[in-house]
PDB file of C-alpha atoms in Angstrom:
ATOM      1  CA  MET A  11      53.024-196.601 -23.767  1.00  0.00           C
ATOM      2  CA  THR A  12      50.655-197.479 -20.452  1.00  0.00           C
ATOM      3  CA  VAL A  13      49.923-200.914 -20.525  1.00  0.00           C
ATOM      4  CA  LEU A  14      46.449-202.068 -18.858  1.00  0.00           C
ATOM      5  CA  ARG A  15      45.826-206.164 -19.060  1.00  0.00           C
ATOM      6  CA  PHE A  16      41.998-207.341 -18.829  1.00  0.00           C
ATOM      7  CA  THR A  17      40.984-210.784 -17.727  1.00  0.00           C
ATOM      8  CA  GLN A  18      37.753-212.728 -18.720  1.00  0.00           C
ATOM      9  CA  ALA A  19      35.536-210.735 -16.224  1.00  0.00           C
ATOM     10  CA  ASP A  20      37.381-207.510 -16.914  1.00  0.00           C
ATOM     11  CA  THR A  21      36.255-207.809 -20.385  1.00  0.00           C
ATOM     12  CA  LEU A  22      32.699-207.963 -18.790  1.00  0.00           C
ATOM     13  CA  ARG A  23      32.756-205.403 -16.699  1.00  0.00           C
ATOM     14  CA  CYS A  24      33.336-202.531 -18.760  1.00  0.00           C
ATOM     15  CA  ARG A  25      31.170-199.979 -18.584  1.00  0.00           C
ATOM     16  CA  PHE A  26      30.677-196.390 -19.203  1.00  0.00           C
ATOM     17  CA  GLY A  27      29.870-193.023 -17.063  1.00  0.00           C
ATOM     18  CA  ALA A  28      29.234-189.361 -17.551  1.00  0.00           C
ATOM     19  CA  SER A  29      30.924-187.260 -15.218  1.00  0.00           C
ATOM     20  CA  GLN A  30      29.580-183.278 -14.385  1.00  0.00           C
ATOM     21  CA  LEU A  31      33.571-183.583 -11.991  1.00  0.00           C
ATOM     22  CA  TRP A  32      35.027-184.197 -14.894  1.00  0.00           C
ATOM     23  CA  GLU A  33      33.442-181.871 -17.387  1.00  0.00           C
ATOM     24  CA  THR A  34      34.854-179.058 -14.963  1.00  0.00           C
ATOM     25  CA  MET A  35      37.652-180.285 -14.389  1.00  0.00           C
ATOM     26  CA  SER A  36      38.767-180.070 -18.113  1.00  0.00           C
ATOM     27  CA  ALA A  37      36.780-177.263 -18.753  1.00  0.00           C
ATOM     28  CA  VAL A  38      39.359-174.577 -15.880  1.00  0.00           C
ATOM     29  CA  ARG A  39      42.570-176.992 -18.034  1.00  0.00           C
ATOM     30  CA  VAL A  40      40.798-175.620 -21.235  1.00  0.00           C
ATOM     31  CA  LEU A  41      40.730-172.251 -20.025  1.00  0.00           C
ATOM     32  CA  ASN A  42      44.384-172.959 -17.689  1.00  0.00           C
ATOM     33  CA  GLY A  43      45.998-173.803 -21.003  1.00  0.00           C
ATOM     34  CA  SER A  44      43.802-171.751 -24.171  1.00  0.00           C
ATOM     35  CA  ARG A  45      46.790-171.024 -26.202  1.00  0.00           C
ATOM     36  CA  HIS A  46      47.590-174.756 -26.410  1.00  0.00           C
ATOM     37  CA  ARG A  47      43.419-175.585 -26.789  1.00  0.00           C
ATOM     38  CA  GLN A  48      42.647-173.181 -30.408  1.00  0.00           C
ATOM     39  CA  LEU A  49      39.616-175.589 -31.385  1.00  0.00           C
ATOM     40  CA  TYR A  50      37.860-174.064 -28.281  1.00  0.00           C
ATOM     41  CA  ALA A  51      38.399-170.987 -29.248  1.00  0.00           C
ATOM     42  CA  ASP A  52      34.684-169.742 -29.439  1.00  0.00           C
ATOM     43  CA  TRP A  53      33.738-170.842 -25.417  1.00  0.00           C
ATOM     44  CA  ILE A  54      37.218-169.825 -24.013  1.00  0.00           C
ATOM     45  CA  ALA A  55      35.718-166.417 -25.731  1.00  0.00           C
ATOM     46  CA  ALA A  56      32.326-166.637 -24.839  1.00  0.00           C
ATOM     47  CA  LYS A  57      32.957-167.311 -21.266  1.00  0.00           C
ATOM     48  CA  GLN A  58      36.085-164.564 -20.948  1.00  0.00           C
ATOM     49  CA  GLU A  59      34.556-161.934 -18.851  1.00  0.00           C
ATOM     50  CA  THR A  60      32.714-164.470 -16.200  1.00  0.00           C
ATOM     51  CA  ALA A  61      35.800-166.365 -16.238  1.00  0.00           C
ATOM     52  CA  ALA A  62      37.395-163.539 -14.968  1.00  0.00           C
ATOM     53  CA  LYS A  63      35.649-162.876 -11.824  1.00  0.00           C
ATOM     54  CA  LEU A  64      36.822-166.208 -10.662  1.00  0.00           C
ATOM     55  CA  ASP A  65      39.452-167.103  -8.639  1.00  0.00           C
ATOM     56  CA  LEU A  66      40.589-170.650  -9.664  1.00  0.00           C
ATOM     57  CA  ARG A  67      44.892-169.994  -8.993  1.00  0.00           C
ATOM     58  CA  GLY A  68      44.486-173.601  -6.536  1.00  0.00           C
ATOM     59  CA  LEU A  69      43.578-175.364  -8.930  1.00  0.00           C
ATOM     60  CA  LYS A  70      45.244-173.629 -12.064  1.00  0.00           C
ATOM     61  CA  ALA A  71      48.944-174.902  -9.600  1.00  0.00           C
ATOM     62  CA  VAL A  72      47.730-178.175  -9.565  1.00  0.00           C
ATOM     63  CA  GLN A  73      47.149-178.968 -12.805  1.00  0.00           C
ATOM     64  CA  PRO A  74      50.225-177.966 -14.910  1.00  0.00           C
ATOM     65  CA  ARG A  75      50.008-178.614 -18.507  1.00  0.00           C
ATOM     66  CA  VAL A  76      52.302-181.605 -18.579  1.00  0.00           C
ATOM     67  CA  GLY A  77      52.288-183.332 -14.925  1.00  0.00           C
ATOM     68  CA  PHE A  78      50.111-184.691 -11.969  1.00  0.00           C
ATOM     69  CA  THR A  79      46.949-183.443 -11.328  1.00  0.00           C
ATOM     70  CA  PRO A  80      45.581-185.670  -8.001  1.00  0.00           C
ATOM     71  CA  ASP A  81      43.573-187.728  -8.961  1.00  0.00           C
ATOM     72  CA  PHE A  82      41.252-187.233  -6.009  1.00  0.00           C
ATOM     73  CA  LEU A  83      40.358-184.047  -7.277  1.00  0.00           C
ATOM     74  CA  THR A  84      38.439-186.503 -10.039  1.00  0.00           C
ATOM     75  CA  PRO A  85      37.747-189.423  -8.357  1.00  0.00           C
ATOM     76  CA  PRO A  86      35.893-191.741 -11.476  1.00  0.00           C
ATOM     77  CA  PRO A  87      32.284-191.496 -10.933  1.00  0.00           C
ATOM     78  CA  LYS A  88      30.431-194.621  -8.914  1.00  0.00           C
ATOM     79  CA  ALA A  89      27.434-193.696 -10.751  1.00  0.00           C
ATOM     80  CA  SER A  90      26.841-193.599 -14.574  1.00  0.00           C
ATOM     81  CA  ARG A  91      25.076-190.825 -14.638  1.00  0.00           C
ATOM     82  CA  ALA A  92      26.369-188.918 -11.228  1.00  0.00           C
ATOM     83  CA  LYS A  93      25.014-185.411  -9.981  1.00  0.00           C
ATOM     84  CA  PHE A  94      28.004-183.412  -9.043  1.00  0.00           C
ATOM     85  CA  SER A  95      26.610-182.743  -5.632  1.00  0.00           C
ATOM     86  CA  THR A  96      27.438-186.097  -4.978  1.00  0.00           C
ATOM     87  CA  GLU A  97      30.664-185.859  -7.111  1.00  0.00           C
ATOM     88  CA  ILE A  98      31.737-182.384  -5.052  1.00  0.00           C
ATOM     89  CA  ALA A  99      31.220-184.782  -1.777  1.00  0.00           C
ATOM     90  CA  ARG A 100      33.627-186.812  -2.086  1.00  0.00           C
ATOM     91  CA  VAL A 101      36.001-184.669  -3.152  1.00  0.00           C
ATOM     92  CA  ARG A 102      35.059-182.410   0.146  1.00  0.00           C
ATOM     93  CA  SER A 103      35.698-186.031   1.904  1.00  0.00           C
ATOM     94  CA  THR A 104      38.940-187.400   0.618  1.00  0.00           C
ATOM     95  CA  PRO A 105      41.288-188.615   3.697  1.00  0.00           C
ATOM     96  CA  LEU A 106      44.048-185.279   4.193  1.00  0.00           C
ATOM     97  CA  GLU A 107      46.818-187.873   4.248  1.00  0.00           C
ATOM     98  CA  ARG A 108      45.374-188.312   0.152  1.00  0.00           C
ATOM     99  CA  VAL A 109      45.266-185.672  -0.185  1.00  0.00           C
ATOM    100  CA  ARG A 110      49.800-185.363   0.974  1.00  0.00           C
ATOM    101  CA  THR A 111      50.325-187.325  -1.223  1.00  0.00           C
ATOM    102  CA  GLU A 112      49.097-186.001  -4.076  1.00  0.00           C
ATOM    103  CA  LEU A 113      49.810-182.806  -3.748  1.00  0.00           C
ATOM    104  CA  ILE A 114      53.024-183.442  -2.915  1.00  0.00           C
ATOM    105  CA  ARG A 115      53.671-185.672  -6.265  1.00  0.00           C
ATOM    106  CA  SER A 116      51.753-182.826  -8.568  1.00  0.00           C
ATOM    107  CA  ARG A 117      54.906-180.659  -7.332  1.00  0.00           C
ATOM    108  CA  ASP A 118      57.694-182.473  -7.624  1.00  0.00           C
ATOM    109  CA  GLU A 119      56.532-184.168 -11.546  1.00  0.00           C
ATOM    110  CA  LEU A 120      57.990-182.930 -13.939  1.00  0.00           C
ATOM    111  CA  LYS A 121      59.105-179.891 -12.087  1.00  0.00           C
ATOM    112  CA  ASN A 122      55.749-177.890 -11.743  1.00  0.00           C
ATOM    113  CA  PRO A 123      56.523-174.558 -12.107  1.00  0.00           C
ATOM    114  CA  ALA A 124      54.064-173.867  -9.110  1.00  0.00           C
ATOM    115  CA  ALA A 125      55.373-175.729  -6.708  1.00  0.00           C
ATOM    116  CA  PRO A 126      55.927-172.234  -3.969  1.00  0.00           C
ATOM    117  CA  GLU A 127      51.944-171.896  -4.162  1.00  0.00           C
ATOM    118  CA  ILE A 128      51.563-176.431  -3.645  1.00  0.00           C
ATOM    119  CA  ASN A 129      54.507-176.193  -0.261  1.00  0.00           C
ATOM    120  CA  THR A 130      51.767-173.338   1.263  1.00  0.00           C
ATOM    121  CA  MET A 131      48.528-175.751   0.405  1.00  0.00           C
ATOM    122  CA  LEU A 132      50.453-178.519   2.152  1.00  0.00           C
ATOM    123  CA  GLU A 133      50.917-176.116   5.825  1.00  0.00           C
ATOM    124  CA  ASP A 134      46.845-176.868   6.102  1.00  0.00           C
ATOM    125  CA  LEU A 135      45.444-179.997   4.177  1.00  0.00           C
ATOM    126  CA  ALA A 136      42.214-179.290   5.844  1.00  0.00           C
ATOM    127  CA  GLY A 137      41.633-175.641   4.249  1.00  0.00           C
ATOM    128  CA  THR A 138      43.964-176.542   0.802  1.00  0.00           C
ATOM    129  CA  ARG A 139      40.989-179.246   0.296  1.00  0.00           C
ATOM    130  CA  GLU A 140      38.289-177.259   1.341  1.00  0.00           C
ATOM    131  CA  ARG A 141      39.298-174.223  -0.760  1.00  0.00           C
ATOM    132  CA  LEU A 142      40.046-176.445  -3.793  1.00  0.00           C
ATOM    133  CA  ALA A 143      36.601-177.903  -3.966  1.00  0.00           C
ATOM    134  CA  ASP A 144      34.784-174.264  -3.548  1.00  0.00           C
ATOM    135  CA  GLU A 145      36.812-173.732  -6.904  1.00  0.00           C
ATOM    136  CA  ILE A 146      35.209-176.394  -8.198  1.00  0.00           C
ATOM    137  CA  GLU A 147      31.826-175.553  -7.073  1.00  0.00           C
ATOM    138  CA  ALA A 148      32.406-171.934  -8.558  1.00  0.00           C
ATOM    139  CA  ALA A 149      33.445-172.915 -11.942  1.00  0.00           C
ATOM    140  CA  TRP A 150      30.668-175.136 -11.897  1.00  0.00           C
ATOM    141  CA  GLU A 151      27.936-172.961 -11.130  1.00  0.00           C
ATOM    142  CA  ALA A 152      30.022-170.348 -13.899  1.00  0.00           C
ATOM    143  CA  LEU A 153      31.479-172.143 -17.148  1.00  0.00           C
ATOM    144  CA  VAL A 154      29.830-174.784 -16.869  1.00  0.00           C
ATOM    145  CA  ARG A 155      26.535-176.331 -15.441  1.00  0.00           C
ATOM    146  CA  PRO A 156      24.640-173.606 -17.786  1.00  0.00           C
ATOM    147  CA  ASP A 157      25.663-175.374 -20.525  1.00  0.00           C
ATOM    148  CA  TRP A 158      24.731-178.891 -19.313  1.00  0.00           C
ATOM    149  CA  PRO A 159      22.230-179.822 -21.293  1.00  0.00           C
ATOM    150  CA  LEU A 160      23.959-179.446 -24.627  1.00  0.00           C
ATOM    151  CA  ILE A 161      27.544-180.896 -23.742  1.00  0.00           C
ATOM    152  CA  SER A 162      24.871-183.646 -21.781  1.00  0.00           C
ATOM    153  CA  ARG A 163      23.659-184.490 -24.847  1.00  0.00           C
ATOM    154  CA  VAL A 164      26.398-184.539 -26.954  1.00  0.00           C
ATOM    155  CA  LEU A 165      27.670-187.391 -24.207  1.00  0.00           C
ATOM    156  CA  GLU A 166      25.370-189.052 -24.162  1.00  0.00           C
ATOM    157  CA  ASP A 167      25.292-189.348 -28.209  1.00  0.00           C
ATOM    158  CA  ASP A 168      28.665-190.790 -27.273  1.00  0.00           C
ATOM    159  CA  ILE A 169      27.849-193.293 -25.019  1.00  0.00           C
ATOM    160  CA  ALA A 170      25.471-194.648 -26.959  1.00  0.00           C
ATOM    161  CA  TYR A 171      27.601-194.776 -30.605  1.00  0.00           C
ATOM    162  CA  ARG A 172      30.369-196.775 -28.005  1.00  0.00           C
ATOM    163  CA  GLY A 173      27.451-198.836 -26.932  1.00  0.00           C
ATOM    164  CA  ARG A 174      26.925-199.895 -30.296  1.00  0.00           C
ATOM    165  CA  GLN A 175      30.230-200.149 -30.550  1.00  0.00           C
ATOM    166  CA  LEU A 176      30.518-202.688 -27.965  1.00  0.00           C
ATOM    167  CA  THR A 177      27.882-204.641 -29.497  1.00  0.00           C
ATOM    168  CA  ASP A 178      28.528-205.271 -32.102  1.00  0.00           C
ATOM    169  CA  GLY A 179      32.572-206.044 -32.062  1.00  0.00           C
ATOM    170  CA  GLY A 180      33.537-205.640 -28.456  1.00  0.00           C
ATOM    171  CA  LEU A 181      36.793-204.750 -27.178  1.00  0.00           C
ATOM    172  CA  ALA A 182      38.543-204.987 -30.315  1.00  0.00           C
ATOM    173  CA  GLY A 183      36.457-202.858 -32.284  1.00  0.00           C
ATOM    174  CA  LEU A 184      35.254-199.962 -29.482  1.00  0.00           C
ATOM    175  CA  PHE A 185      38.718-199.631 -29.200  1.00  0.00           C
ATOM    176  CA  ASP A 186      39.706-199.069 -32.751  1.00  0.00           C
ATOM    177  CA  ASP A 187      38.022-196.287 -32.728  1.00  0.00           C
ATOM    178  CA  LEU A 188      38.376-194.513 -29.782  1.00  0.00           C
ATOM    179  CA  HIS A 189      41.241-192.549 -29.925  1.00  0.00           C
ATOM    180  CA  PRO A 190      44.657-192.655 -32.015  1.00  0.00           C
ATOM    181  CA  THR A 191      47.110-193.451 -29.701  1.00  0.00           C
ATOM    182  CA  LEU A 192      45.201-196.903 -28.772  1.00  0.00           C
ATOM    183  CA  ALA A 193      45.631-200.111 -29.428  1.00  0.00           C
ATOM    184  CA  TRP A 194      43.505-203.034 -28.876  1.00  0.00           C
ATOM    185  CA  GLU A 195      46.041-205.995 -28.549  1.00  0.00           C
ATOM    186  CA  ASP A 196      45.254-209.658 -27.434  1.00  0.00           C
ATOM    187  CA  ASP A 197      43.762-209.145 -23.773  1.00  0.00           C
ATOM    188  CA  ARG A 198      45.765-206.216 -23.119  1.00  0.00           C
ATOM    189  CA  LEU A 199      44.515-201.943 -24.120  1.00  0.00           C
ATOM    190  CA  ILE A 200      47.794-200.642 -25.470  1.00  0.00           C
ATOM    191  CA  ALA A 201      47.990-196.652 -24.892  1.00  0.00           C
ATOM    192  CA  THR A 202      51.360-195.534 -26.959  1.00  0.00           C
ATOM    193  CA  ARG A 203      51.743-192.276 -26.338  1.00  0.00           C
ATOM    194  CA  TYR A 204      50.632-192.523 -22.985  1.00  0.00           C
ATOM    195  CA  ARG A 205      52.913-192.220 -19.266  1.00  0.00           C
ATOM    196  CA  SER A 206      52.247-193.561 -16.617  1.00  0.00           C
ATOM    197  CA  GLU A 207      52.291-196.906 -14.388  1.00  0.00           C
ATOM    198  CA  ASP A 208      50.667-200.051 -16.283  1.00  0.00           C
ATOM    199  CA  ARG A 209      48.109-202.234 -14.411  1.00  0.00           C
ATOM    200  CA  ASP A 210      46.387-205.374 -14.122  1.00  0.00           C
ATOM    201  CA  LEU A 211      42.772-204.491 -14.264  1.00  0.00           C
ATOM    202  CA  SER A 212      42.048-207.356 -12.110  1.00  0.00           C
ATOM    203  CA  GLY A 213      38.385-208.158 -12.655  1.00  0.00           C
ATOM    204  CA  GLN A 214      37.403-204.396 -11.962  1.00  0.00           C
ATOM    205  CA  GLY A 215      37.313-203.401 -15.265  1.00  0.00           C
ATOM    206  CA  LEU A 216      37.933-200.278 -17.020  1.00  0.00           C
ATOM    207  CA  LEU A 217      35.654-196.943 -16.563  1.00  0.00           C
ATOM    208  CA  LEU A 218      34.719-195.467 -19.797  1.00  0.00           C
ATOM    209  CA  VAL A 219      34.134-191.852 -19.279  1.00  0.00           C
ATOM    210  CA  PRO A 220      33.825-189.547 -22.484  1.00  0.00           C
ATOM    211  CA  GLY A 221      35.009-186.121 -22.206  1.00  0.00           C
ATOM    212  CA  VAL A 222      33.266-182.422 -24.066  1.00  0.00           C
ATOM    213  CA  PHE A 223      36.968-180.899 -23.158  1.00  0.00           C
ATOM    214  CA  ALA A 224      39.178-183.772 -23.145  1.00  0.00           C
ATOM    215  CA  TRP A 225      40.115-183.360 -26.937  1.00  0.00           C
ATOM    216  CA  PRO A 226      42.409-184.203 -27.378  1.00  0.00           C
ATOM    217  CA  TYR A 227      44.030-185.603 -24.743  1.00  0.00           C
ATOM    218  CA  LEU A 228      43.660-189.061 -22.734  1.00  0.00           C
ATOM    219  CA  VAL A 229      43.114-189.745 -18.966  1.00  0.00           C
ATOM    220  CA  ILE A 230      43.817-192.869 -17.305  1.00  0.00           C
ATOM    221  CA  VAL A 231      44.335-193.629 -13.840  1.00  0.00           C
ATOM    222  CA  VAL A 232      46.171-196.312 -13.110  1.00  0.00           C
ATOM    223  CA  ASP A 233      46.439-195.646  -9.424  1.00  0.00           C
ATOM    224  CA  PRO A 234      45.532-198.923  -7.333  1.00  0.00           C
ATOM    225  CA  ALA A 235      43.197-196.660  -4.211  1.00  0.00           C
ATOM    226  CA  TYR A 236      40.541-195.613  -7.405  1.00  0.00           C
ATOM    227  CA  HIS A 237      38.737-197.370 -10.272  1.00  0.00           C
ATOM    228  CA  PRO A 238      40.585-198.198 -13.066  1.00  0.00           C
ATOM    229  CA  THR A 239      39.407-194.787 -15.444  1.00  0.00           C
ATOM    230  CA  LEU A 240      40.213-194.233 -19.129  1.00  0.00           C
ATOM    231  CA  VAL A 241      38.990-190.937 -19.953  1.00  0.00           C
ATOM    232  CA  TYR A 242      38.164-189.626 -23.684  1.00  0.00           C
ATOM    233  CA  PRO A 243      37.414-186.895 -26.301  1.00  0.00           C
ATOM    234  CA  ALA A 244      33.725-187.517 -26.926  1.00  0.00           C
ATOM    235  CA  ARG A 245      32.393-187.015 -30.844  1.00  0.00           C
ATOM    236  CA  GLY A 246      32.058-184.353 -31.579  1.00  0.00           C
ATOM    237  CA  ALA A 247      33.554-182.084 -29.200  1.00  0.00           C
ATOM    238  CA  ALA A 248      34.617-179.924 -30.519  1.00  0.00           C
ATOM    239  CA  ARG A 249      32.655-179.220 -33.121  1.00  0.00           C
ATOM    240  CA  LEU A 250      30.415-178.214 -30.148  1.00  0.00           C
ATOM    241  CA  TRP A 251      31.117-174.411 -29.823  1.00  0.00           C
ATOM    242  CA  SER A 252      30.352-173.915 -34.035  1.00  0.00           C
ATOM    243  CA  ASP A 253      29.251-175.991 -36.366  1.00  0.00           C
ATOM    244  CA  ALA A 254      32.369-175.517 -38.469  1.00  0.00           C
ATOM    245  CA  PRO A 255      35.751-175.144 -36.510  1.00  0.00           C
ATOM    246  CA  ALA A 256      38.772-173.023 -38.553  1.00  0.00           C
ATOM    247  CA  PRO A 257      41.893-174.704 -38.725  1.00  0.00           C
ATOM    248  CA  PRO A 258      44.846-172.801 -36.885  1.00  0.00           C
ATOM    249  CA  ASP A 259      46.018-171.248 -40.500  1.00  0.00           C
ATOM    250  CA  SER A 260      49.718-172.454 -40.091  1.00  0.00           C
ATOM    251  CA  LEU A 261      47.290-175.777 -40.730  1.00  0.00           C
ATOM    252  CA  ALA A 262      46.464-174.605 -43.570  1.00  0.00           C
ATOM    253  CA  ARG A 263      48.832-172.751 -44.712  1.00  0.00           C
ATOM    254  CA  LEU A 264      50.974-176.364 -45.097  1.00  0.00           C
ATOM    255  CA  LEU A 265      47.704-178.106 -46.802  1.00  0.00           C
ATOM    256  CA  GLY A 266      45.839-175.939 -48.432  1.00  0.00           C
ATOM    257  CA  ARG A 267      42.588-174.306 -46.628  1.00  0.00           C
ATOM    258  CA  THR A 268      40.021-176.837 -47.670  1.00  0.00           C
ATOM    259  CA  ARG A 269      41.707-179.170 -46.851  1.00  0.00           C
ATOM    260  CA  ALA A 270      43.530-178.546 -42.963  1.00  0.00           C
ATOM    261  CA  THR A 271      39.015-177.527 -42.492  1.00  0.00           C
ATOM    262  CA  LEU A 272      38.892-181.579 -43.323  1.00  0.00           C
ATOM    263  CA  LEU A 273      41.027-182.337 -41.363  1.00  0.00           C
ATOM    264  CA  VAL A 274      40.542-180.370 -38.127  1.00  0.00           C
ATOM    265  CA  ALA A 275      36.408-181.536 -39.166  1.00  0.00           C
ATOM    266  CA  LEU A 276      37.323-185.568 -38.611  1.00  0.00           C
ATOM    267  CA  ASP A 277      36.574-185.583 -35.031  1.00  0.00           C
ATOM    268  CA  PRO A 278      34.759-187.902 -34.898  1.00  0.00           C
ATOM    269  CA  PRO A 279      34.963-189.354 -37.471  1.00  0.00           C
ATOM    270  CA  ALA A 280      32.841-188.893 -40.852  1.00  0.00           C
ATOM    271  CA  THR A 281      31.856-189.387 -44.227  1.00  0.00           C
ATOM    272  CA  THR A 282      32.263-187.813 -47.487  1.00  0.00           C
ATOM    273  CA  SER A 283      28.790-186.964 -47.417  1.00  0.00           C
ATOM    274  CA  ASP A 284      28.789-185.378 -44.198  1.00  0.00           C
ATOM    275  CA  LEU A 285      31.293-183.185 -44.387  1.00  0.00           C
ATOM    276  CA  ALA A 286      30.289-181.957 -48.243  1.00  0.00           C
ATOM    277  CA  ALA A 287      27.148-181.342 -46.948  1.00  0.00           C
ATOM    278  CA  GLN A 288      28.847-179.580 -43.814  1.00  0.00           C
ATOM    279  CA  TYR A 289      30.823-177.562 -45.562  1.00  0.00           C
ATOM    280  CA  ASN A 290      28.675-176.799 -48.320  1.00  0.00           C
ATOM    281  CA  LEU A 291      31.833-178.345 -51.247  1.00  0.00           C
ATOM    282  CA  ALA A 292      30.587-180.590 -53.812  1.00  0.00           C
ATOM    283  CA  LEU A 293      30.554-184.189 -53.482  1.00  0.00           C
ATOM    284  CA  ALA A 294      33.966-185.275 -55.927  1.00  0.00           C
ATOM    285  CA  THR A 295      36.393-182.111 -53.803  1.00  0.00           C
ATOM    286  CA  VAL A 296      35.838-183.720 -50.634  1.00  0.00           C
ATOM    287  CA  ALA A 297      36.541-187.017 -51.760  1.00  0.00           C
ATOM    288  CA  GLU A 298      39.723-185.896 -53.676  1.00  0.00           C
ATOM    289  CA  HIS A 299      40.655-184.148 -50.771  1.00  0.00           C
ATOM    290  CA  LEU A 300      39.758-187.098 -48.313  1.00  0.00           C
ATOM    291  CA  SER A 301      41.852-189.549 -50.554  1.00  0.00           C
ATOM    292  CA  ALA A 302      44.949-186.694 -50.282  1.00  0.00           C
ATOM    293  CA  LEU A 303      44.534-187.168 -47.113  1.00  0.00           C
ATOM    294  CA  TYR A 304      44.156-191.540 -46.595  1.00  0.00           C
ATOM    295  CA  ASP A 305      47.559-191.168 -48.988  1.00  0.00           C
ATOM    296  CA  ALA A 306      49.425-189.625 -46.381  1.00  0.00           C
ATOM    297  CA  GLY A 307      49.028-191.236 -43.968  1.00  0.00           C
ATOM    298  CA  LEU A 308      46.742-188.124 -42.035  1.00  0.00           C
ATOM    299  CA  ALA A 309      43.609-189.936 -42.162  1.00  0.00           C
ATOM    300  CA  THR A 310      42.429-193.632 -42.686  1.00  0.00           C
ATOM    301  CA  ARG A 311      38.759-194.787 -43.701  1.00  0.00           C
ATOM    302  CA  ARG A 312      36.982-197.665 -42.437  1.00  0.00           C
ATOM    303  CA  ARG A 313      33.370-199.184 -43.344  1.00  0.00           C
ATOM    304  CA  THR A 314      31.307-199.251 -41.740  1.00  0.00           C
ATOM    305  CA  GLY A 315      27.683-200.929 -43.130  1.00  0.00           C
ATOM    306  CA  HIS A 316      27.217-199.548 -46.574  1.00  0.00           C
ATOM    307  CA  GLN A 317      28.879-196.274 -45.638  1.00  0.00           C
ATOM    308  CA  VAL A 318      32.857-195.533 -45.859  1.00  0.00           C
ATOM    309  CA  TYR A 319      33.837-193.625 -42.195  1.00  0.00           C
ATOM    310  CA  TYR A 320      37.404-191.369 -42.639  1.00  0.00           C
ATOM    311  CA  ARG A 321      39.390-190.294 -38.834  1.00  0.00           C
ATOM    312  CA  ARG A 322      42.813-188.643 -38.448  1.00  0.00           C
ATOM    313  CA  THR A 323      45.579-191.406 -38.052  1.00  0.00           C
ATOM    314  CA  GLU A 324      48.296-190.600 -35.295  1.00  0.00           C
ATOM    315  CA  VAL A 325      49.580-188.942 -37.952  1.00  0.00           C
ATOM    316  CA  GLY A 326      47.225-186.404 -37.988  1.00  0.00           C
ATOM    317  CA  GLN A 327      46.871-186.011 -34.918  1.00  0.00           C
ATOM    318  CA  ALA A 328      50.027-184.846 -34.104  1.00  0.00           C
ATOM    319  CA  VAL A 329      50.296-182.487 -37.332  1.00  0.00           C
ATOM    320  CA  ILE A 330      47.241-180.317 -35.781  1.00  0.00           C
ATOM    321  CA  ASP A 331      49.039-180.521 -32.563  1.00  0.00           C
ATOM    322  CA  ALA A 332      52.084-178.947 -34.233  1.00  0.00           C
ATOM    323  CA  SER A 333      50.494-176.348 -35.861  1.00  0.00           C
ATOM    324  CA  VAL A 334      48.552-175.108 -32.449  1.00  0.00           C
ATOM    325  CA  GLY A 335      52.266-175.446 -31.411  1.00  0.00           C
TER     326      GLY A 335
END
């Protein structure tokens, strides 16, 4: 697990930000790992022809499915709504020694299968830095920028919702609902399924960045050279490209088609009436299935005002993850 330790000053310096650069890098990761990201199938299919025209081999090499992706490619945004041009300029101006250090870590950590390609990159650090930045910029223009109005609306909705949570319930209320693998205990934020170094925030606060292409994972930046950052899945991200994401067939065989559909649909958390309207089901039918998911430990529920919201538990997420490999 990874632990972020807060001081009183840190609790006052948590802020949200949206990053076009982060979204672009995450979109490329989704394309490269499409076999494991079936909830983005509609977007992947829509972009397949465009993506085939792009040369993203450098980014693929330094974005292993398991391992380290260089942080210099996604520096935490300094502004709450940073422009892509500003962020990519920071990538292009990264000190070459940092480029070298992070490429070596990406090569060596968990035996990156693209190690030979990274060895070639290390022979020309300045050229590699430009090549990777060029690939990111090409991906932004072709894959993300055309859909940015739609993407940004989801991000803004998420930030507004999280801001209300922070106002109403403080950090405990915010982190309780942010991701099933996060837990707030006293002055510590614990990521129970994340493998990285612990970090004392030391008064810097924490930057929270929602990601449309992040689902279902977390990214935590703990390197002292960067501002402490947590990238998490934006609410509704899995439904951005499809109003009704279909559950994997293996999950439908296990739980039944309707129950599996409702488990997948709990992103973002939803009420019984929300799900009944979305899937044209009777309230009693949805209530029965949600109750079964709750009893099995796959979903949890929480009252907010007069409404009860259901969301997936860590066990429920693990079942979905297993069903897609």
